[in-house]
Coordinates of C-alpha atoms and ligand atoms in Angstrom, one line a residue:
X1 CA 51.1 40.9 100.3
X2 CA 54.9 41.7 100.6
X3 CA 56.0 44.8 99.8
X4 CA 57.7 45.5 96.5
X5 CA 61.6 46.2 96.9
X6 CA 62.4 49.7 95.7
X7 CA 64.7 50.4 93.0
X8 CA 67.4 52.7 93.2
X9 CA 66.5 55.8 92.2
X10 CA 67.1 57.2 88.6
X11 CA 67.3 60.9 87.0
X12 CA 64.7 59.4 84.6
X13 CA 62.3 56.6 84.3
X14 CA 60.8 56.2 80.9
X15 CA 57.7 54.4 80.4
X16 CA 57.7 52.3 77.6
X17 CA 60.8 50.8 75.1
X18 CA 59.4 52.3 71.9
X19 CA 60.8 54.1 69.3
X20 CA 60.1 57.6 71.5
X21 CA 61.3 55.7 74.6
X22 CA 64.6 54.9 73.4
X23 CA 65.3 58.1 71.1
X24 CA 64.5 59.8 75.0
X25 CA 66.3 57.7 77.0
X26 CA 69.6 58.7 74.4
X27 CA 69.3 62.2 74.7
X28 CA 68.9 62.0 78.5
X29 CA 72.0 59.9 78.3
X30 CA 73.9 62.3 76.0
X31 CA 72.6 65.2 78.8
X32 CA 74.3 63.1 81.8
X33 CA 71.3 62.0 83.4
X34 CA 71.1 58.1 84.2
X35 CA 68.0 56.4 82.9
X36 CA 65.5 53.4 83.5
X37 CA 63.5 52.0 81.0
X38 CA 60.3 50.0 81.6
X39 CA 58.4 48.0 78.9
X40 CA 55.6 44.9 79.4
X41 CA 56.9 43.7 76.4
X42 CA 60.4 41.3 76.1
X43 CA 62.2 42.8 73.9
X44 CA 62.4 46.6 72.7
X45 CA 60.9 48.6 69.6
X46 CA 57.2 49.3 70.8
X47 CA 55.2 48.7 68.2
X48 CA 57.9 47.9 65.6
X49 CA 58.8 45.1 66.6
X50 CA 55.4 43.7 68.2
X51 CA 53.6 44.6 65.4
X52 CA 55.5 44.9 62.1
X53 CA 59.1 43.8 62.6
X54 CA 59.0 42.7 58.8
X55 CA 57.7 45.4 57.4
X56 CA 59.7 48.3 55.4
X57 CA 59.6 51.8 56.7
X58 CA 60.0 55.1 53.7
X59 CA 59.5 57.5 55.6
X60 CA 62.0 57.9 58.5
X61 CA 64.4 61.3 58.0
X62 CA 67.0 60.4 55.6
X63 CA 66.4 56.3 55.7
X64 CA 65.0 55.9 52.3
X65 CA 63.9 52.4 53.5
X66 CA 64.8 50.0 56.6
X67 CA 62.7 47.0 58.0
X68 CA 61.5 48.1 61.3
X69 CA 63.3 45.5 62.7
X70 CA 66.6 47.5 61.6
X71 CA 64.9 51.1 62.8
X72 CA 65.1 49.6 66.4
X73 CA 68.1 47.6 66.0
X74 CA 69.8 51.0 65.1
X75 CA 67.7 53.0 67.8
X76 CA 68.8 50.5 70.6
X77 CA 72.9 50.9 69.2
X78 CA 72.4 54.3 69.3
X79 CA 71.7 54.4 72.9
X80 CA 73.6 51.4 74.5
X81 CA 76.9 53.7 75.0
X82 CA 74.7 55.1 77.9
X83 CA 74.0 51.8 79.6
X84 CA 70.0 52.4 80.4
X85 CA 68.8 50.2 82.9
X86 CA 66.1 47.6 80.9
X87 CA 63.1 46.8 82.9
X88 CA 61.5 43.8 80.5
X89 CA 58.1 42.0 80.9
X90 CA 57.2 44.6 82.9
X91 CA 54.0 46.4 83.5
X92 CA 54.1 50.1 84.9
X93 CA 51.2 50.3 87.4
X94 CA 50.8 52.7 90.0
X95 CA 52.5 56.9 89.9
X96 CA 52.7 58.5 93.2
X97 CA 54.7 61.4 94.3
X98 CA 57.7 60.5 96.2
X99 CA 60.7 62.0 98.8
X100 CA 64.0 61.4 97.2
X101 CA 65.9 63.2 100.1
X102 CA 64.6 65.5 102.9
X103 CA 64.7 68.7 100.0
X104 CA 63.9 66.5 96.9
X105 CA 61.0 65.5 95.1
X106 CA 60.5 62.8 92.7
X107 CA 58.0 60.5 91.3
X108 CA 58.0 56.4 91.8
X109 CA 56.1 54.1 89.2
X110 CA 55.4 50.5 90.8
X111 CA 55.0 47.7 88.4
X112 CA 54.6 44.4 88.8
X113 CA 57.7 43.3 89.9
X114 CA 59.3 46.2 91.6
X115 CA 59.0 50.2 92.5
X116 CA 61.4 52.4 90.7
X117 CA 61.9 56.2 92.1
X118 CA 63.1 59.2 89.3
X119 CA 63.4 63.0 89.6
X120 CA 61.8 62.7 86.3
X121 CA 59.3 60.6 84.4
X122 CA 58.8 60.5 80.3
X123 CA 55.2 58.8 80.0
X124 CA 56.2 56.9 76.0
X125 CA 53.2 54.2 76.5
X126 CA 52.5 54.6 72.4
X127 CA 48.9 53.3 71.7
X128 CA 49.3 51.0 75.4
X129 CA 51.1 48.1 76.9
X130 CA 51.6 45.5 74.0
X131 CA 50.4 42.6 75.4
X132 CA 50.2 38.8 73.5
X133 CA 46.6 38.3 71.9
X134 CA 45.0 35.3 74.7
X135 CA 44.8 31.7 73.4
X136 CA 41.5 30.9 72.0
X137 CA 42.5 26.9 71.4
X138 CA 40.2 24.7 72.4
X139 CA 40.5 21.7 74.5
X140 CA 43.9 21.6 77.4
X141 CA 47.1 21.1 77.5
X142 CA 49.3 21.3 80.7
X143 CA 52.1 23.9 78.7
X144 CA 50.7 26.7 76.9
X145 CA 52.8 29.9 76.4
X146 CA 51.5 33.2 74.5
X147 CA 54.9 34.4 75.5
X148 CA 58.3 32.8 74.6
X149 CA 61.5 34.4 76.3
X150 CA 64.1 31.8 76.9
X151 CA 64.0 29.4 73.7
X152 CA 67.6 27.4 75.7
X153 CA 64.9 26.1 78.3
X154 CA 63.4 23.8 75.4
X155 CA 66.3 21.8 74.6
X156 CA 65.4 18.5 73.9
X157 CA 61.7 19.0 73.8
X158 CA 58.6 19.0 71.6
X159 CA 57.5 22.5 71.2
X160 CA 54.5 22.9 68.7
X161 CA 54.4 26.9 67.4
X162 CA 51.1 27.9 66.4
X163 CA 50.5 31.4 64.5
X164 CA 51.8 33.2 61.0
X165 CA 53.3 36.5 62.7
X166 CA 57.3 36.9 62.4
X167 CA 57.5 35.8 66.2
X168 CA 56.0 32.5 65.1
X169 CA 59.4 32.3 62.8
X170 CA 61.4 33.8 64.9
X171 CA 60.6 31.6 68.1
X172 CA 60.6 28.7 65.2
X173 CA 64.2 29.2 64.6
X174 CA 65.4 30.3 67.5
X175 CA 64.0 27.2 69.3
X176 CA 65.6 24.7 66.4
X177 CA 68.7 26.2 66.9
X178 CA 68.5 25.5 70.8
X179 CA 67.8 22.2 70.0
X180 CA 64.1 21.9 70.7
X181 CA 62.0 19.7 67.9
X182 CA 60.4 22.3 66.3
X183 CA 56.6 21.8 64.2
X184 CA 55.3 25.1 63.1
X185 CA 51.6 25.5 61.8
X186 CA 49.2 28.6 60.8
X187 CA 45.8 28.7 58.9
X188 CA 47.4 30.4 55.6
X189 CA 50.2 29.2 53.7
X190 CA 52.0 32.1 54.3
X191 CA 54.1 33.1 56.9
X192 CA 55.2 36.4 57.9
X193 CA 58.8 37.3 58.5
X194 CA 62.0 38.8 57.2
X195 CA 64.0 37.4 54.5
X196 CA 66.9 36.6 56.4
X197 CA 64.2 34.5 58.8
X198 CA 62.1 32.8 56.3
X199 CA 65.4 32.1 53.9
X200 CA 66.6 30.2 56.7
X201 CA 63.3 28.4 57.7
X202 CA 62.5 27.3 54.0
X203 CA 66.5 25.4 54.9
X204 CA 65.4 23.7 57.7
X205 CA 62.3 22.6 56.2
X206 CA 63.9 21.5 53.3
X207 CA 66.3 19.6 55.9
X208 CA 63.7 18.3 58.4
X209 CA 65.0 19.8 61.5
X210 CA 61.6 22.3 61.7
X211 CA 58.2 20.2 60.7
X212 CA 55.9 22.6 59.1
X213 CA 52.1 22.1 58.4
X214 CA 50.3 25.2 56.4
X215 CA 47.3 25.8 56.1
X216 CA 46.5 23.4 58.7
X217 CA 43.2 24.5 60.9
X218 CA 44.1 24.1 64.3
X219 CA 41.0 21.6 66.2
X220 CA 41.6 21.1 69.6
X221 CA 44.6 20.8 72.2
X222 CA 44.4 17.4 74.3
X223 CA 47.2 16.6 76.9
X224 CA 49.8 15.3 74.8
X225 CA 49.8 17.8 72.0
X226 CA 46.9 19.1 69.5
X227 CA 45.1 17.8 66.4
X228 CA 45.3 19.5 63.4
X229 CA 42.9 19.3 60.4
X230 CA 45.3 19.1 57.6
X231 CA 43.3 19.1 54.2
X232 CA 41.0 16.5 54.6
X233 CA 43.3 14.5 57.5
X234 CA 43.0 14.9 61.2
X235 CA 46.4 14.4 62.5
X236 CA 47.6 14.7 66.4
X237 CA 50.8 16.4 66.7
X238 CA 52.6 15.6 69.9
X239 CA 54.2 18.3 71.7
X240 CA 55.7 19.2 75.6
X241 CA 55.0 22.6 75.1
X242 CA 52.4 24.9 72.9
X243 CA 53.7 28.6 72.2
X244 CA 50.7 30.5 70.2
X245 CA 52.2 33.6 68.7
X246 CA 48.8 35.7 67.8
X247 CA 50.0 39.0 67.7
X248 CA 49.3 41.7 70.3
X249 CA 46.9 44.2 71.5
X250 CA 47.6 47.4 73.0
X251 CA 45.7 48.2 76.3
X252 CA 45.9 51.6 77.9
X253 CA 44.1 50.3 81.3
X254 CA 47.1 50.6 83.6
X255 CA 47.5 54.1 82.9
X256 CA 44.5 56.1 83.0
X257 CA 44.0 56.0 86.1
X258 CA 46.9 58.3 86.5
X259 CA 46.1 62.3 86.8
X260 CA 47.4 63.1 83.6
X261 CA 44.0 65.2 82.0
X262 CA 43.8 62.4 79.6
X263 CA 41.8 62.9 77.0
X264 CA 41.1 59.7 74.8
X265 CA 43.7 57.8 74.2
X266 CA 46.1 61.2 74.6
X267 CA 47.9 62.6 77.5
X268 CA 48.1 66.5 77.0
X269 CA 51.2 68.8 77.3
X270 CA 52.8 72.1 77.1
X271 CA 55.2 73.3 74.7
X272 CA 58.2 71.6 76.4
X273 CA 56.2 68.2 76.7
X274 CA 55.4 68.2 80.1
X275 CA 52.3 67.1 81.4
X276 CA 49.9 68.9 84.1
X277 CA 52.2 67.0 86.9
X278 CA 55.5 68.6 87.6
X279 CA 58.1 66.3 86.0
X280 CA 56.5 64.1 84.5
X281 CA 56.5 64.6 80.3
X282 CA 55.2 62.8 77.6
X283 CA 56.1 61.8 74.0
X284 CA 55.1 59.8 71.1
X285 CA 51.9 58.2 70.1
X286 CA 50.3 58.8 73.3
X287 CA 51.2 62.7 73.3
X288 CA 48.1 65.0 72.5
X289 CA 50.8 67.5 70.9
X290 CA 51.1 65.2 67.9
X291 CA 47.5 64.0 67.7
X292 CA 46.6 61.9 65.2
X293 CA 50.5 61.8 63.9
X294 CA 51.0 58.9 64.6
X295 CA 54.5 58.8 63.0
X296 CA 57.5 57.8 64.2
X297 CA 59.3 61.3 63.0
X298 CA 56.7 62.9 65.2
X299 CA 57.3 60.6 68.0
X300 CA 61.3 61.1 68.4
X301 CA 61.1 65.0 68.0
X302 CA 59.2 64.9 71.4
X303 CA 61.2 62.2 72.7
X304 CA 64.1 65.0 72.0
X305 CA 61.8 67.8 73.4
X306 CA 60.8 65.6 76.3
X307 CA 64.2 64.4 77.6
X308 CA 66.1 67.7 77.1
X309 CA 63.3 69.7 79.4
X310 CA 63.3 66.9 81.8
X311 CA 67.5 67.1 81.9
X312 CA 66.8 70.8 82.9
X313 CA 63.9 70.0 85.1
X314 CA 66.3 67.5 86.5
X315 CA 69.3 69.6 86.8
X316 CA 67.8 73.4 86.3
X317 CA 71.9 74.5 85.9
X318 CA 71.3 72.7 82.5
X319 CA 70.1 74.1 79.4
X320 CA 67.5 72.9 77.8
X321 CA 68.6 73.1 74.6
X322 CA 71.2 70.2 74.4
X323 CA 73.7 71.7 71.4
X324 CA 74.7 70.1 68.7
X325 CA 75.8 67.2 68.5
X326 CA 78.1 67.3 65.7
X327 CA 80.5 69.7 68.2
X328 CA 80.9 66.6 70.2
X329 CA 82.9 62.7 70.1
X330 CA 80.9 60.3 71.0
X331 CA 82.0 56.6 71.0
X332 CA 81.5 55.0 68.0
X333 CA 81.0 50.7 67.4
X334 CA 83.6 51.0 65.1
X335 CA 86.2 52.9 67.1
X336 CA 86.4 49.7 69.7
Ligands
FAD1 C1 51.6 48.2 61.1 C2 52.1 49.6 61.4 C3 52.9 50.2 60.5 C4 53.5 51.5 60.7 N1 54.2 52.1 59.8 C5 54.8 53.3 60.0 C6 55.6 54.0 59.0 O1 55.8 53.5 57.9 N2 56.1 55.2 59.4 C7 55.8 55.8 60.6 O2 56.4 56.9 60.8 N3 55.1 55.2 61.5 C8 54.6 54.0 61.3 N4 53.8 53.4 62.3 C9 53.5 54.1 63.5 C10 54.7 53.9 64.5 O3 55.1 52.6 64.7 C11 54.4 54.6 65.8 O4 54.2 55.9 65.6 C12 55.5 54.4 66.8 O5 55.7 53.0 67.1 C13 55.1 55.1 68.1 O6 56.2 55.0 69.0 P1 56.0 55.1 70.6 O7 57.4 54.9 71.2 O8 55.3 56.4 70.9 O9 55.0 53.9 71.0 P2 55.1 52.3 70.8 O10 55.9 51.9 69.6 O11 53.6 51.9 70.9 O12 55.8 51.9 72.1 C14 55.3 52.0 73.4 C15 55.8 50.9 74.3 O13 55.3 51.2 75.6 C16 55.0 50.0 76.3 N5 54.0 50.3 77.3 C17 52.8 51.0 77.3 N6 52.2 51.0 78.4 C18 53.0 50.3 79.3 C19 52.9 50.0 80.7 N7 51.9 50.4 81.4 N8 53.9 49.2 81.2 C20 55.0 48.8 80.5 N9 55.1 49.1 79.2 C21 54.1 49.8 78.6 C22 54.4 49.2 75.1 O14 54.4 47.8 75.5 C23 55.3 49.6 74.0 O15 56.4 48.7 73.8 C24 53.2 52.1 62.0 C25 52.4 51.5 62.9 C26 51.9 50.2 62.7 C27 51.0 49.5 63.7

């Protein structure tokens, strides 16, 4: 096997593109330190936007209500002043102590793409990698996706979308509006989704430019397409490509096999949120320090905790304690 290319090496690599991960990744940034960011998924938010991008949030400090969809939206502006470096669709694998130089040490993680050396880990896996839920469609077709990244790639082709969750929509419209033929189906009637997505899907229903059959009971895929059982009609819908959007399921696997103490599902830590290993910190879900708090307020106070120690693990001239922000000017969207 070739080796995997190394990286070049980072103050901080932050596992996972969650709520805690990104809320980390801006403090490190506002400390100075430059930051890597590595999530399986292929797009940010953790859980937010895997799981419940239409859903509405109450109970984030001072946001009386935001779709969670908004919550990272806001969480990702917050922090692209500090240009992290986005590792997507990737999967953190392997942690092993490294040499930065002849005096430093360091930590690299090796996914599945590449290594990446830091002075300074944050472990923000939440509940696990979010991986898509496997296909269970019978019968075979030569094209079918549980993952959808570039929707351009389907100009001009069939694509059948099969699944109720607000990637089913999203994929739906994003794919009509690269000019794929679009035919979206789920068991219920109902689909799940913003309002600014299904406004706009209802349109192009009502139009013709997105074919939509719910319920329909998906039967079997053949090589051209897949039948449907729609009522009491068995109809074959042609398609090039099949994306099934069943939702995800967090899996832990990849990292408990690093020396961490785990215990359960949790990663223990001391009061500054590092772990047993020198370095390498924790925060969010996956933190023993919050247990079963598995909020997102709790989450981004050790994200703060976790990135300001590892700023002074990372430069021990630093305090720890980063200030106040208030006392500072950072750039604002609207000052551009
Ligand atoms: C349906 C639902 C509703 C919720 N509602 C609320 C609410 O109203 N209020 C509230 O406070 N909280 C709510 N929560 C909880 C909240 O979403 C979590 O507390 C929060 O997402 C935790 O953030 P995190 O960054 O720790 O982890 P996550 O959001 O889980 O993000 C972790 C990320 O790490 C990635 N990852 C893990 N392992 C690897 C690996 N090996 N390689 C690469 N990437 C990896 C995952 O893919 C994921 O993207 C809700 C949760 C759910 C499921």
């Amino acid at each position: 096997m070739t080796p995997l290319q190394p990286a070049a090496p980072t103050d901080l690599l932050i596992i996972g593109a969650g709520p805690a991960g990104l809320h980390a990744a801006f403090y490190a940034g506002l400390r100075g330190l430059s930051v890597r960011l590595i999530d399986v998924q292929p797009e940010v938010g953790g859980q937010l936007s895997a799981l419940y991008p239409d859903k509405l949030v109450y109970d984030l400090p001072g946001s009386p209500s935001a779709s969670a969809a908004d919550i990272v939206a806001a969480l990702a502006t917050q922090l692209a002043p500090f240009s992290p470096d986005y590792r997507l669709s990737e999967l953190a694998q392997t942690l092993t102590q490294t040499s930065l130089s002849q005096t430093e040490r360091g930590w690299t993680v090796t996914s599945d793409r590449a290594s990446y050396p830091a002075r300074a880990v944050i472990v923000a896996a939440g509940l696990g990698a979010l991986l898509p839920r496997e296909s269970r469609l019978g019968g075979q077709h030569p094209d079918v996706r549980t993952v959808l990244v570039e929707p351009s790639a389907f100009k001009g082709k069939s694509v059948l979308i099969v699944g109720g969750v607000p990637q089913a929509v999203r994929a739906a419209l994003d794919l009509a509006a690269a000019g794929a033929q679009v035919t979206l189906t789920h068991r219920r009637a109902l689909f799940r989704g913003s309002p600014a997505q299904l406004r706009p899907l209802e349109e192009l229903k009502r139009e013709g430019q997105i074919t939509v059959h719910a319920p329909a009971e998906p039967e079997r895929l053949d090589e051209a397409g897949m039948w449907l059982r729609i009522g009491n009609d068995l109809r074959h819908i042609a398609a090039d490509s099949v994306y099934v959007a069943n939702g995800h399921l967090p899996d832990l696997s990849a990292l408990q096999s690093w020396p961490l103490g785990w215990q359960g599902e949790y990663i223990p830590a001391d009061a500054t949120q590092m772990t047993r290993l020198p370095g390498v910190f924790v925060a969010g879900d996956v933190s023993l320090t919050g247990g079963d708090f598995k909020l997102l307020s709790v989450g981004l106070a050790q994200a703060a905790l976790a990135a300001n120690f590892a700023a002074q693990f990372v430069n021990p001239a630093l305090k720890a304690r980063p200030g106040h922000s208030s006392d500072r000017r950072l750039p604002q969207p609207a000052d551009d």
